[in-house]
Every structure is written in structure tokens, then in C-alpha cells.
PDB file of C-alpha atoms in Angstrom:
ATOM      1  CA  MET A   1     -12.000  -5.290  46.619  1.00 47.00           C
ATOM      2  CA  TYR A   2      -8.765  -3.304  46.496  1.00 53.00           C
ATOM      3  CA  ARG A   3      -6.644  -6.362  45.598  1.00 64.00           C
ATOM      4  CA  GLU A   4      -6.956  -5.206  41.982  1.00 75.00           C
ATOM      5  CA  GLN A   5      -4.363  -2.584  42.967  1.00 85.00           C
ATOM      6  CA  ALA A   6      -1.829  -5.386  43.560  1.00 86.00           C
ATOM      7  CA  GLY A   7      -0.888  -5.418  39.891  1.00 88.00           C
ATOM      8  CA  LEU A   8       0.223  -1.786  39.836  1.00 92.00           C
ATOM      9  CA  PRO A   9       3.900  -0.746  39.906  1.00 94.00           C
ATOM     10  CA  ASP A  10       5.484  -0.628  43.364  1.00 95.00           C
ATOM     11  CA  GLN A  11       5.510   3.152  43.732  1.00 96.00           C
ATOM     12  CA  ASP A  12       1.883   3.423  42.623  1.00 95.00           C
ATOM     13  CA  ARG A  13       0.902   0.899  45.280  1.00 95.00           C
ATOM     14  CA  ILE A  14       2.872   2.785  47.934  1.00 95.00           C
ATOM     15  CA  ASP A  15       1.209   6.045  46.916  1.00 96.00           C
ATOM     16  CA  TRP A  16      -2.172   4.321  47.105  1.00 94.00           C
ATOM     17  CA  LEU A  17      -1.461   3.080  50.642  1.00 93.00           C
ATOM     18  CA  ARG A  18      -0.556   6.573  51.807  1.00 93.00           C
ATOM     19  CA  ARG A  19      -3.786   8.216  50.675  1.00 92.00           C
ATOM     20  CA  ASP A  20      -6.588   9.062  53.067  1.00 88.00           C
ATOM     21  CA  ARG A  21      -9.689   6.920  52.655  1.00 86.00           C
ATOM     22  CA  TRP A  22     -12.756   6.158  54.697  1.00 89.00           C
ATOM     23  CA  ILE A  23     -13.027   2.605  56.012  1.00 88.00           C
ATOM     24  CA  SER A  24     -16.226   1.616  57.773  1.00 90.00           C
ATOM     25  CA  LEU A  25     -15.571   0.548  61.379  1.00 93.00           C
ATOM     26  CA  PRO A  26     -18.137  -0.527  64.014  1.00 94.00           C
ATOM     27  CA  GLN A  27     -17.606   2.365  66.435  1.00 95.00           C
ATOM     28  CA  ALA A  28     -17.405   4.921  63.649  1.00 95.00           C
ATOM     29  CA  ASP A  29     -20.648   3.635  62.118  1.00 96.00           C
ATOM     30  CA  ALA A  30     -22.365   3.786  65.517  1.00 97.00           C
ATOM     31  CA  ALA A  31     -21.173   7.368  66.014  1.00 97.00           C
ATOM     32  CA  LEU A  32     -22.479   8.347  62.572  1.00 97.00           C
ATOM     33  CA  GLU A  33     -25.865   6.867  63.490  1.00 97.00           C
ATOM     34  CA  ARG A  34     -25.971   9.039  66.615  1.00 96.00           C
ATOM     35  CA  LEU A  35     -25.178  12.085  64.518  1.00 97.00           C
ATOM     36  CA  GLU A  36     -27.898  11.180  62.020  1.00 96.00           C
ATOM     37  CA  ASP A  37     -30.402  10.977  64.871  1.00 95.00           C
ATOM     38  CA  LEU A  38     -29.484  14.500  65.934  1.00 95.00           C
ATOM     39  CA  LEU A  39     -29.757  15.796  62.369  1.00 94.00           C
ATOM     40  CA  THR A  40     -33.422  14.788  62.164  1.00 92.00           C
ATOM     41  CA  TYR A  41     -34.328  15.812  65.700  1.00 92.00           C
ATOM     42  CA  PRO A  42     -37.330  18.192  65.778  1.00 91.00           C
ATOM     43  CA  GLN A  43     -36.797  21.622  67.226  1.00 87.00           C
ATOM     44  CA  ARG A  44     -37.750  22.105  70.840  1.00 85.00           C
ATOM     45  CA  GLY A  45     -36.847  24.369  73.706  1.00 81.00           C
ATOM     46  CA  ARG A  46     -34.034  22.190  75.044  1.00 84.00           C
ATOM     47  CA  MET A  47     -32.173  20.505  72.226  1.00 89.00           C
ATOM     48  CA  PRO A  48     -30.093  17.383  72.875  1.00 91.00           C
ATOM     49  CA  CYS A  49     -26.350  17.634  72.290  1.00 92.00           C
ATOM     50  CA  LEU A  50     -23.556  15.103  71.972  1.00 94.00           C
ATOM     51  CA  LEU A  51     -20.021  14.787  73.286  1.00 94.00           C
ATOM     52  CA  LEU A  52     -17.857  12.581  71.058  1.00 95.00           C
ATOM     53  CA  PHE A  53     -14.626  11.831  72.879  1.00 94.00           C
ATOM     54  CA  GLY A  54     -11.731   9.412  72.992  1.00 94.00           C
ATOM     55  CA  SER A  55      -7.964   9.167  72.911  1.00 92.00           C
ATOM     56  CA  THR A  56      -5.997  10.994  70.233  1.00 90.00           C
ATOM     57  CA  GLY A  57      -5.966   8.843  67.108  1.00 92.00           C
ATOM     58  CA  MET A  58      -9.344   7.169  67.629  1.00 94.00           C
ATOM     59  CA  GLY A  59     -10.817   8.923  64.576  1.00 94.00           C
ATOM     60  CA  LYS A  60     -13.005  11.677  66.018  1.00 94.00           C
ATOM     61  CA  SER A  61     -12.126  14.278  63.377  1.00 93.00           C
ATOM     62  CA  GLU A  62     -12.463  11.690  60.613  1.00 95.00           C
ATOM     63  CA  ILE A  63     -15.976  10.837  61.828  1.00 96.00           C
ATOM     64  CA  VAL A  64     -17.223  14.413  61.987  1.00 96.00           C
ATOM     65  CA  ASN A  65     -15.646  15.261  58.625  1.00 95.00           C
ATOM     66  CA  ARG A  66     -17.226  12.162  57.089  1.00 96.00           C
ATOM     67  CA  PHE A  67     -20.594  13.226  58.488  1.00 97.00           C
ATOM     68  CA  ALA A  68     -20.147  16.703  57.037  1.00 95.00           C
ATOM     69  CA  GLU A  69     -19.275  15.196  53.631  1.00 95.00           C
ATOM     70  CA  MET A  70     -22.441  13.077  53.767  1.00 95.00           C
ATOM     71  CA  HIS A  71     -24.432  16.293  54.268  1.00 94.00           C
ATOM     72  CA  SER A  72     -22.474  18.729  52.145  1.00 90.00           C
ATOM     73  CA  PRO A  73     -23.741  22.244  51.318  1.00 87.00           C
ATOM     74  CA  ALA A  74     -26.229  22.592  48.480  1.00 84.00           C
ATOM     75  CA  TYR A  75     -27.322  25.549  46.402  1.00 74.00           C
ATOM     76  CA  ASP A  76     -30.873  25.915  45.157  1.00 66.00           C
ATOM     77  CA  VAL A  77     -30.623  27.755  41.837  1.00 61.00           C
ATOM     78  CA  SER A  78     -34.342  28.562  41.661  1.00 60.00           C
ATOM     79  CA  SER A  79     -34.518  30.185  45.076  1.00 55.00           C
ATOM     80  CA  GLY A  80     -30.933  31.424  45.229  1.00 59.00           C
ATOM     81  CA  ILE A  81     -30.593  30.021  48.742  1.00 63.00           C
ATOM     82  CA  ALA A  82     -27.582  28.049  49.972  1.00 78.00           C
ATOM     83  CA  ALA A  83     -28.204  25.315  52.518  1.00 87.00           C
ATOM     84  CA  MET A  84     -25.498  24.097  54.874  1.00 91.00           C
ATOM     85  CA  PRO A  85     -27.007  21.463  57.185  1.00 94.00           C
ATOM     86  CA  VAL A  86     -23.754  20.620  58.984  1.00 95.00           C
ATOM     87  CA  VAL A  87     -21.022  23.049  60.014  1.00 95.00           C
ATOM     88  CA  VAL A  88     -17.735  21.799  61.487  1.00 96.00           C
ATOM     89  CA  VAL A  89     -15.651  24.356  63.369  1.00 94.00           C
ATOM     90  CA  GLN A  90     -12.077  23.845  64.491  1.00 91.00           C
ATOM     91  CA  MET A  91     -11.622  25.318  67.943  1.00 88.00           C
ATOM     92  CA  PRO A  92      -9.163  28.248  67.914  1.00 86.00           C
ATOM     93  CA  PRO A  93      -5.999  27.978  70.031  1.00 82.00           C
ATOM     94  CA  GLU A  94      -7.353  30.696  72.328  1.00 78.00           C
ATOM     95  CA  PRO A  95     -10.999  30.173  73.324  1.00 76.00           C
ATOM     96  CA  SER A  96     -12.048  33.819  73.134  1.00 82.00           C
ATOM     97  CA  ASP A  97     -15.515  34.799  71.979  1.00 83.00           C
ATOM     98  CA  GLU A  98     -14.089  36.770  69.038  1.00 85.00           C
ATOM     99  CA  GLU A  99     -11.717  34.030  67.829  1.00 87.00           C
ATOM    100  CA  PHE A 100     -14.474  31.434  68.033  1.00 89.00           C
ATOM    101  CA  TYR A 101     -16.879  33.434  65.869  1.00 90.00           C
ATOM    102  CA  ILE A 102     -14.119  34.099  63.333  1.00 89.00           C
ATOM    103  CA  GLU A 103     -13.508  30.340  63.005  1.00 91.00           C
ATOM    104  CA  LEU A 104     -17.252  29.711  62.792  1.00 92.00           C
ATOM    105  CA  LEU A 105     -17.681  32.225  59.968  1.00 91.00           C
ATOM    106  CA  ARG A 106     -14.660  30.828  58.128  1.00 91.00           C
ATOM    107  CA  ALA A 107     -16.290  27.399  58.308  1.00 92.00           C
ATOM    108  CA  MET A 108     -19.219  28.988  56.466  1.00 90.00           C
ATOM    109  CA  ASN A 109     -16.827  30.360  53.809  1.00 86.00           C
ATOM    110  CA  TYR A 110     -16.486  33.924  55.055  1.00 84.00           C
ATOM    111  CA  ALA A 111     -12.960  35.282  54.618  1.00 77.00           C
ATOM    112  CA  ASP A 112     -12.726  39.073  55.060  1.00 75.00           C
ATOM    113  CA  LEU A 113     -13.589  39.527  58.735  1.00 74.00           C
ATOM    114  CA  GLY A 114     -10.914  41.935  59.907  1.00 70.00           C
ATOM    115  CA  HIS A 115     -13.193  44.999  59.987  1.00 78.00           C
ATOM    116  CA  PHE A 116     -15.862  43.442  62.235  1.00 83.00           C
ATOM    117  CA  THR A 117     -16.140  44.139  65.931  1.00 84.00           C
ATOM    118  CA  ALA A 118     -16.726  41.231  68.335  1.00 82.00           C
ATOM    119  CA  ARG A 119     -20.419  42.150  68.485  1.00 87.00           C
ATOM    120  CA  GLY A 120     -20.602  42.346  64.701  1.00 90.00           C
ATOM    121  CA  LEU A 121     -19.001  38.919  64.335  1.00 89.00           C
ATOM    122  CA  ARG A 122     -21.502  37.443  66.754  1.00 89.00           C
ATOM    123  CA  ALA A 123     -24.472  38.969  64.958  1.00 90.00           C
ATOM    124  CA  LEU A 124     -23.213  37.892  61.527  1.00 90.00           C
ATOM    125  CA  ALA A 125     -22.548  34.332  62.701  1.00 91.00           C
ATOM    126  CA  HIS A 126     -26.009  33.972  64.207  1.00 90.00           C
ATOM    127  CA  ARG A 127     -27.644  35.342  61.069  1.00 90.00           C
ATOM    128  CA  CYS A 128     -25.678  33.012  58.788  1.00 89.00           C
ATOM    129  CA  LEU A 129     -26.392  29.941  60.898  1.00 91.00           C
ATOM    130  CA  ALA A 130     -30.096  30.695  60.613  1.00 89.00           C
ATOM    131  CA  GLU A 131     -30.074  31.676  56.921  1.00 88.00           C
ATOM    132  CA  PHE A 132     -28.068  28.614  55.860  1.00 90.00           C
ATOM    133  CA  GLY A 133     -30.449  26.317  57.702  1.00 90.00           C
ATOM    134  CA  VAL A 134     -27.726  24.778  59.844  1.00 93.00           C
ATOM    135  CA  LYS A 135     -29.123  21.747  61.669  1.00 93.00           C
ATOM    136  CA  ILE A 136     -26.006  20.639  63.567  1.00 95.00           C
ATOM    137  CA  LEU A 137     -23.014  22.628  64.712  1.00 95.00           C
ATOM    138  CA  ILE A 138     -19.905  20.521  65.410  1.00 96.00           C
ATOM    139  CA  LEU A 139     -17.049  21.911  67.500  1.00 93.00           C
ATOM    140  CA  ASP A 140     -13.918  19.843  66.917  1.00 93.00           C
ATOM    141  CA  GLU A 141     -11.019  19.689  69.381  1.00 90.00           C
ATOM    142  CA  ILE A 142     -13.154  21.261  72.088  1.00 88.00           C
ATOM    143  CA  ASP A 143     -10.499  20.418  74.687  1.00 86.00           C
ATOM    144  CA  LYS A 144      -8.477  23.368  73.358  1.00 85.00           C
ATOM    145  CA  MET A 145     -10.700  25.595  75.452  1.00 83.00           C
ATOM    146  CA  LEU A 146      -8.821  24.378  78.533  1.00 81.00           C
ATOM    147  CA  ALA A 147      -5.835  26.399  77.331  1.00 80.00           C
ATOM    148  CA  GLY A 148      -7.757  29.548  78.207  1.00 80.00           C
ATOM    149  CA  THR A 149      -8.166  31.262  81.533  1.00 82.00           C
ATOM    150  CA  PRO A 150     -11.049  30.183  83.816  1.00 82.00           C
ATOM    151  CA  ARG A 151     -12.919  33.299  82.726  1.00 84.00           C
ATOM    152  CA  GLN A 152     -12.393  32.523  79.016  1.00 83.00           C
ATOM    153  CA  GLN A 153     -13.627  28.987  79.598  1.00 82.00           C
ATOM    154  CA  ARG A 154     -16.791  30.230  81.301  1.00 83.00           C
ATOM    155  CA  VAL A 155     -17.450  32.742  78.523  1.00 83.00           C
ATOM    156  CA  PHE A 156     -16.995  30.101  75.850  1.00 84.00           C
ATOM    157  CA  LEU A 157     -19.281  27.588  77.585  1.00 84.00           C
ATOM    158  CA  ASN A 158     -21.887  30.335  77.909  1.00 84.00           C
ATOM    159  CA  THR A 159     -21.522  30.904  74.156  1.00 86.00           C
ATOM    160  CA  VAL A 160     -22.161  27.212  73.446  1.00 85.00           C
ATOM    161  CA  ARG A 161     -25.231  27.204  75.686  1.00 84.00           C
ATOM    162  CA  PHE A 162     -26.529  30.402  74.108  1.00 85.00           C
ATOM    163  CA  LEU A 163     -26.118  29.048  70.571  1.00 86.00           C
ATOM    164  CA  THR A 164     -28.059  25.854  71.199  1.00 85.00           C
ATOM    165  CA  ASN A 165     -30.815  27.794  73.023  1.00 85.00           C
ATOM    166  CA  ASP A 166     -31.031  30.620  70.504  1.00 86.00           C
ATOM    167  CA  LEU A 167     -30.869  28.557  67.302  1.00 87.00           C
ATOM    168  CA  ARG A 168     -32.527  25.415  68.691  1.00 89.00           C
ATOM    169  CA  ILE A 169     -30.032  23.119  67.036  1.00 91.00           C
ATOM    170  CA  PRO A 170     -27.940  20.310  68.529  1.00 93.00           C
ATOM    171  CA  ILE A 171     -24.290  21.019  69.180  1.00 93.00           C
ATOM    172  CA  VAL A 172     -21.692  18.258  68.970  1.00 95.00           C
ATOM    173  CA  CYS A 173     -18.400  18.653  70.827  1.00 92.00           C
ATOM    174  CA  ALA A 174     -15.529  16.371  69.811  1.00 94.00           C
ATOM    175  CA  GLY A 175     -12.219  15.923  71.562  1.00 91.00           C
ATOM    176  CA  THR A 176     -10.131  13.917  73.973  1.00 90.00           C
ATOM    177  CA  GLU A 177     -10.992  12.894  77.530  1.00 87.00           C
ATOM    178  CA  ASP A 178     -10.198  16.515  78.415  1.00 84.00           C
ATOM    179  CA  ALA A 179     -13.232  17.485  76.309  1.00 79.00           C
ATOM    180  CA  ARG A 180     -15.479  15.587  78.704  1.00 83.00           C
ATOM    181  CA  ILE A 181     -13.877  17.388  81.626  1.00 81.00           C
ATOM    182  CA  ALA A 182     -14.358  20.717  79.863  1.00 77.00           C
ATOM    183  CA  VAL A 183     -18.081  20.175  79.316  1.00 80.00           C
ATOM    184  CA  LEU A 184     -18.600  18.853  82.858  1.00 79.00           C
ATOM    185  CA  THR A 185     -17.356  22.150  84.270  1.00 76.00           C
ATOM    186  CA  ASP A 186     -20.728  23.640  83.305  1.00 78.00           C
ATOM    187  CA  PRO A 187     -23.562  21.690  85.017  1.00 80.00           C
ATOM    188  CA  ASN A 188     -26.209  23.190  82.719  1.00 78.00           C
ATOM    189  CA  LEU A 189     -24.358  21.981  79.626  1.00 78.00           C
ATOM    190  CA  ALA A 190     -23.404  18.620  81.097  1.00 80.00           C
ATOM    191  CA  ASP A 191     -27.079  17.903  81.749  1.00 84.00           C
ATOM    192  CA  ARG A 192     -28.004  18.131  78.062  1.00 84.00           C
ATOM    193  CA  PHE A 193     -24.933  16.459  76.542  1.00 89.00           C
ATOM    194  CA  GLY A 194     -25.074  12.762  75.843  1.00 91.00           C
ATOM    195  CA  ALA A 195     -21.678  11.065  75.651  1.00 91.00           C
ATOM    196  CA  PHE A 196     -20.252   8.732  73.019  1.00 95.00           C
ATOM    197  CA  GLU A 197     -16.810   7.384  73.820  1.00 95.00           C
ATOM    198  CA  LEU A 198     -14.558   5.874  71.171  1.00 96.00           C
ATOM    199  CA  VAL A 199     -12.785   3.155  73.142  1.00 96.00           C
ATOM    200  CA  PRO A 200      -9.494   1.495  72.096  1.00 96.00           C
ATOM    201  CA  TRP A 201      -9.640  -1.839  70.309  1.00 97.00           C
ATOM    202  CA  ARG A 202      -9.515  -5.048  72.336  1.00 96.00           C
ATOM    203  CA  ASN A 203      -8.498  -8.555  71.307  1.00 95.00           C
ATOM    204  CA  ASP A 204     -12.011  -9.620  70.380  1.00 94.00           C
ATOM    205  CA  HIS A 205     -14.131 -10.514  67.367  1.00 93.00           C
ATOM    206  CA  ALA A 206     -14.235  -6.899  66.121  1.00 94.00           C
ATOM    207  CA  LEU A 207     -10.439  -6.686  65.997  1.00 95.00           C
ATOM    208  CA  ARG A 208     -10.253 -10.082  64.309  1.00 94.00           C
ATOM    209  CA  GLN A 209     -12.656  -8.864  61.625  1.00 93.00           C
ATOM    210  CA  LEU A 210     -10.623  -5.688  61.142  1.00 93.00           C
ATOM    211  CA  MET A 211      -7.360  -7.571  60.756  1.00 94.00           C
ATOM    212  CA  ALA A 212      -8.950 -10.103  58.399  1.00 91.00           C
ATOM    213  CA  SER A 213     -10.302  -7.274  56.253  1.00 89.00           C
ATOM    214  CA  PHE A 214      -6.800  -5.941  55.657  1.00 89.00           C
ATOM    215  CA  SER A 215      -5.978  -9.061  53.648  1.00 83.00           C
ATOM    216  CA  GLY A 216      -8.614  -8.016  51.136  1.00 83.00           C
ATOM    217  CA  LEU A 217      -7.738  -4.322  51.251  1.00 88.00           C
ATOM    218  CA  LEU A 218      -3.972  -4.262  50.991  1.00 92.00           C
ATOM    219  CA  PRO A 219      -2.507  -4.053  47.466  1.00 94.00           C
ATOM    220  CA  LEU A 220      -0.089  -6.931  48.082  1.00 94.00           C
ATOM    221  CA  GLN A 221       0.459  -9.849  45.716  1.00 92.00           C
ATOM    222  CA  ARG A 222       0.305 -12.564  48.388  1.00 92.00           C
ATOM    223  CA  PRO A 223      -2.371 -13.084  51.080  1.00 90.00           C
ATOM    224  CA  SER A 224      -1.430 -11.669  54.477  1.00 92.00           C
ATOM    225  CA  VAL A 225      -1.922 -13.583  57.732  1.00 90.00           C
ATOM    226  CA  LEU A 226      -3.284 -10.956  60.091  1.00 93.00           C
ATOM    227  CA  ASP A 227      -6.313 -12.325  61.955  1.00 90.00           C
ATOM    228  CA  VAL A 228      -4.412 -14.885  64.038  1.00 93.00           C
ATOM    229  CA  GLN A 229      -3.920 -14.534  67.780  1.00 94.00           C
ATOM    230  CA  ASP A 230      -0.215 -13.697  67.853  1.00 93.00           C
ATOM    231  CA  VAL A 231      -0.579 -10.944  65.248  1.00 94.00           C
ATOM    232  CA  ARG A 232      -3.540  -9.381  67.080  1.00 94.00           C
ATOM    233  CA  GLN A 233      -1.692  -9.403  70.386  1.00 94.00           C
ATOM    234  CA  ARG A 234       1.383  -7.883  68.774  1.00 92.00           C
ATOM    235  CA  VAL A 235      -0.657  -5.151  67.092  1.00 93.00           C
ATOM    236  CA  LEU A 236      -2.343  -4.234  70.375  1.00 93.00           C
ATOM    237  CA  ALA A 237       0.995  -4.167  72.203  1.00 90.00           C
ATOM    238  CA  LEU A 238       2.471  -1.851  69.577  1.00 89.00           C
ATOM    239  CA  THR A 239      -0.494   0.497  69.243  1.00 90.00           C
ATOM    240  CA  GLY A 240      -2.402   0.439  72.524  1.00 91.00           C
ATOM    241  CA  GLY A 241      -5.512  -0.326  70.466  1.00 94.00           C
ATOM    242  CA  ILE A 242      -5.601   3.199  68.991  1.00 94.00           C
ATOM    243  CA  THR A 243      -7.219   3.174  65.553  1.00 94.00           C
ATOM    244  CA  GLY A 244      -4.841   5.638  63.912  1.00 92.00           C
ATOM    245  CA  ARG A 245      -1.786   3.786  65.179  1.00 91.00           C
ATOM    246  CA  ILE A 246      -3.134   0.441  63.941  1.00 93.00           C
ATOM    247  CA  PHE A 247      -3.648   1.848  60.467  1.00 93.00           C
ATOM    248  CA  ARG A 248      -0.212   3.496  60.401  1.00 92.00           C
ATOM    249  CA  LEU A 249       1.407   0.250  61.548  1.00 93.00           C
ATOM    250  CA  VAL A 250      -0.300  -1.840  58.876  1.00 93.00           C
ATOM    251  CA  GLU A 251       0.456   0.804  56.245  1.00 93.00           C
ATOM    252  CA  ALA A 252       4.159   0.812  57.181  1.00 92.00           C
ATOM    253  CA  ALA A 253       4.306  -2.994  57.198  1.00 94.00           C
ATOM    254  CA  ALA A 254       2.615  -3.159  53.778  1.00 94.00           C
ATOM    255  CA  ILE A 255       5.029  -0.625  52.287  1.00 94.00           C
ATOM    256  CA  ALA A 256       7.962  -2.597  53.710  1.00 93.00           C
ATOM    257  CA  ALA A 257       6.498  -5.806  52.206  1.00 94.00           C
ATOM    258  CA  ILE A 258       6.391  -4.149  48.778  1.00 95.00           C
ATOM    259  CA  ARG A 259       9.923  -2.832  49.036  1.00 94.00           C
ATOM    260  CA  ASN A 260      11.518  -6.040  50.344  1.00 93.00           C
ATOM    261  CA  GLY A 261       9.608  -8.265  47.922  1.00 94.00           C
ATOM    262  CA  ARG A 262       7.782 -10.362  50.551  1.00 93.00           C
ATOM    263  CA  GLU A 263       4.416  -9.086  49.265  1.00 94.00           C
ATOM    264  CA  MET A 264       2.606 -10.164  52.449  1.00 94.00           C
ATOM    265  CA  ILE A 265       2.392  -9.383  56.170  1.00 94.00           C
ATOM    266  CA  ASP A 266       2.522 -11.839  59.055  1.00 92.00           C
ATOM    267  CA  ALA A 267       3.716 -11.821  62.684  1.00 91.00           C
ATOM    268  CA  SER A 268       7.376 -11.620  61.696  1.00 91.00           C
ATOM    269  CA  SER A 269       6.669  -8.411  59.755  1.00 91.00           C
ATOM    270  CA  LEU A 270       5.968  -6.680  63.061  1.00 89.00           C
ATOM    271  CA  ASP A 271       9.337  -7.545  64.586  1.00 85.00           C
ATOM    272  CA  ASP A 272      11.403  -5.381  62.263  1.00 76.00           C
ATOM    273  CA  ASP A 273      13.055  -2.617  64.320  1.00 72.00           C
ATOM    274  CA  ASP A 274      13.942  -0.700  61.159  1.00 70.00           C
ATOM    275  CA  LEU A 275      10.211  -0.568  60.444  1.00 70.00           C
ATOM    276  CA  LEU A 276       8.926   0.106  63.948  1.00 68.00           C
ATOM    277  CA  LEU A 277      11.406   2.499  65.518  1.00 61.00           C
ATOM    278  CA  PRO A 278      10.814   5.390  63.076  1.00 61.00           C
ATOM    279  CA  LEU A 279       7.063   4.947  63.555  1.00 61.00           C
ATOM    280  CA  LEU A 280       6.684   4.195  67.251  1.00 55.00           C
ATOM    281  CA  SER A 281       8.330   4.928  70.561  1.00 45.00           C
ATOM    282  CA  MET A 282       7.908   3.051  73.814  1.00 43.00           C
ATOM    283  CA  GLN A 283       6.258   4.565  76.848  1.00 42.00           C
ATOM    284  CA  VAL A 284       5.768   2.767  80.145  1.00 31.00           C
ATOM    285  CA  VAL A 285       2.313   3.412  81.515  1.00 35.00           C
ATOM    286  CA  ALA A 286       2.280   4.366  85.212  1.00 34.00           C
ATOM    287  CA  GLY A 287       0.329   2.030  87.443  1.00 33.00           C
ATOM    288  CA  ASN A 288       1.087  -1.133  85.522  1.00 33.00           C
ATOM    289  CA  ARG A 289       4.053  -2.711  83.828  1.00 35.00           C
ATOM    290  CA  ARG A 290       2.512  -2.994  80.407  1.00 42.00           C
ATOM    291  CA  ALA A 291       4.422  -1.316  77.554  1.00 41.00           C
ATOM    292  CA  VAL A 292       2.527   0.691  74.977  1.00 39.00           C
ATOM    293  CA  TYR A 293       3.737   2.632  72.005  1.00 41.00           C
ATOM    294  CA  ARG A 294       2.945   6.093  70.788  1.00 41.00           C
ATOM    295  CA  ARG A 295       3.822   7.953  67.620  1.00 41.00           C
ATOM    296  CA  ARG A 296       6.735  10.354  67.983  1.00 40.00           C
ATOM    297  CA  ALA A 297       5.821  13.978  67.666  1.00 40.00           C
TER     298      ALA A 297
END
């Protein structure tokens, strides 16, 4: 357990809270299982693909990066061959064929690409994907393609379809709800993409387990009371059930508890405007009168 960190000096504990770390969550684990299934899928003429989508802050990028870390590149000294089973590509701001292949090659550690033509980039990318034994290609923030013209969007979707047909590997697209819309614009792609939605947390057993786990994770010197009904309801009201917001809220409350000497979090910790206002802003959702909060840009 991380409670052993509770004995560290205050600033060390605050620094520890602010670091990135992977925490196993039910939806994230289920998504990783789906990705593992695709990794071991035998080659065939029509490979299955996956659309991983959800609201901003639900952890899509964290999941695909975790999956890539679990299947990191390896180098076989005896054969001199590098293997890269998983490649994660950040979608470029402009979804042009050339920009996409540049990002893809950079993800495979190519840097000097300025002298290549668009056709040369395409050929090099295809050759590298095959030579490195790539088994899954992940396109993160796929919804960025909607920033392009209708023609650019069609060209890019044709590129995705061509890659999965030519290489016979699954392609995973990750993004917001707009990512689902983007893929659905191409009926041929939509037919082969399964969907996995990361849904916001609800006030149920899973959220209770998450909140209870924080008591064992936080480097505070007193036990926190987080799995009770009023705390769960308050957390959902403040975060809209978005994973990233929940973690930022608990992190901020824990840091405040260290600084003010309370050394624990309970319902009253979430009523501190000095804590909440810098972190969250209120937005009234159209269609109902429920208030949710979102992080300020």
C-alpha cells in the first residue's frame, strides 16, 4: 500500500501525489482485455478493428499508452531485427495523408523526413510497419480528422481502410464521441469497427470501491472517509463522473489536507471554495437543471 508514503515530509508527499501513475480501474482493465484479444488475432482478409471512445478525461490516452508499455519494442541481438508489436500515433492537427504518415513514422522513431515526397513517406511507412512486425496500430485523438475538409476526411478514412487491408492488422481508433461520428461516416469502416465506450462513473458499487481505495492510496496520516453516500454524491456533482476530474479533485483535496494539517479527507473537504474554484468551473447542462463542473482551460 502507498500509506508508507505518509511518513515523508510534506513537500515529498505533495510531489508524490502529483506524479502520473497507473491505477487499475474496471473499465480500463476491460478495455485492455479487448486490446489483448486484438493483439493475438490471427491474420485474415478482413481484420477486426476497435473504436475506443468516451468523454474527454475518461482515460483513453492513458489506456492505449499503458497497452503500448505492456508491449514495448524489443531488439533481437542475434538476428538484428527490432520488433514493435504496438504503435501509437497521435493524429496530426490537419488530417492530410502526408502529415499522417509523418506522425506514423515518428512513432516508429524516424526523425529526418523532410526530404521525402508524400509517396515516399507512404512507401516507407508501409515497409516499416511490416518489417517491425506491428500487430496493432492505434490512432489516438482520431476526432481531430473532423477539423479537415470533407475531402481530407474521405482521403484519411480511405488510408485507414487501406492500411488494415494491406497489412492485415487491427486498427484501434481512440477519441471522443466525435470519433464515433467520424468512423460512421464511412460505412465500410463502420462495419468492421467494434465499439468500446468509456462511460462516466455512477453512484454504484464500482464508485464506492474506487473511493474506498483512495483511503489506502493517499499518503495522508489519518484515514479518509470517502466511500460514504454524501461524499460519492458530492464527487459526482463536482466532476460529472469523469475519471480525470475525480482524480484531480481527490489529488487537490489531499494536497490541501497536507497543507492545512487535517491529514484526511471527508465531505467537508469538498466544500472549500478556495480548493474548488481554481480547479473547477460550473456549467449548466442544457436540457436539465443539473449542474456539472469542468476543468478550466
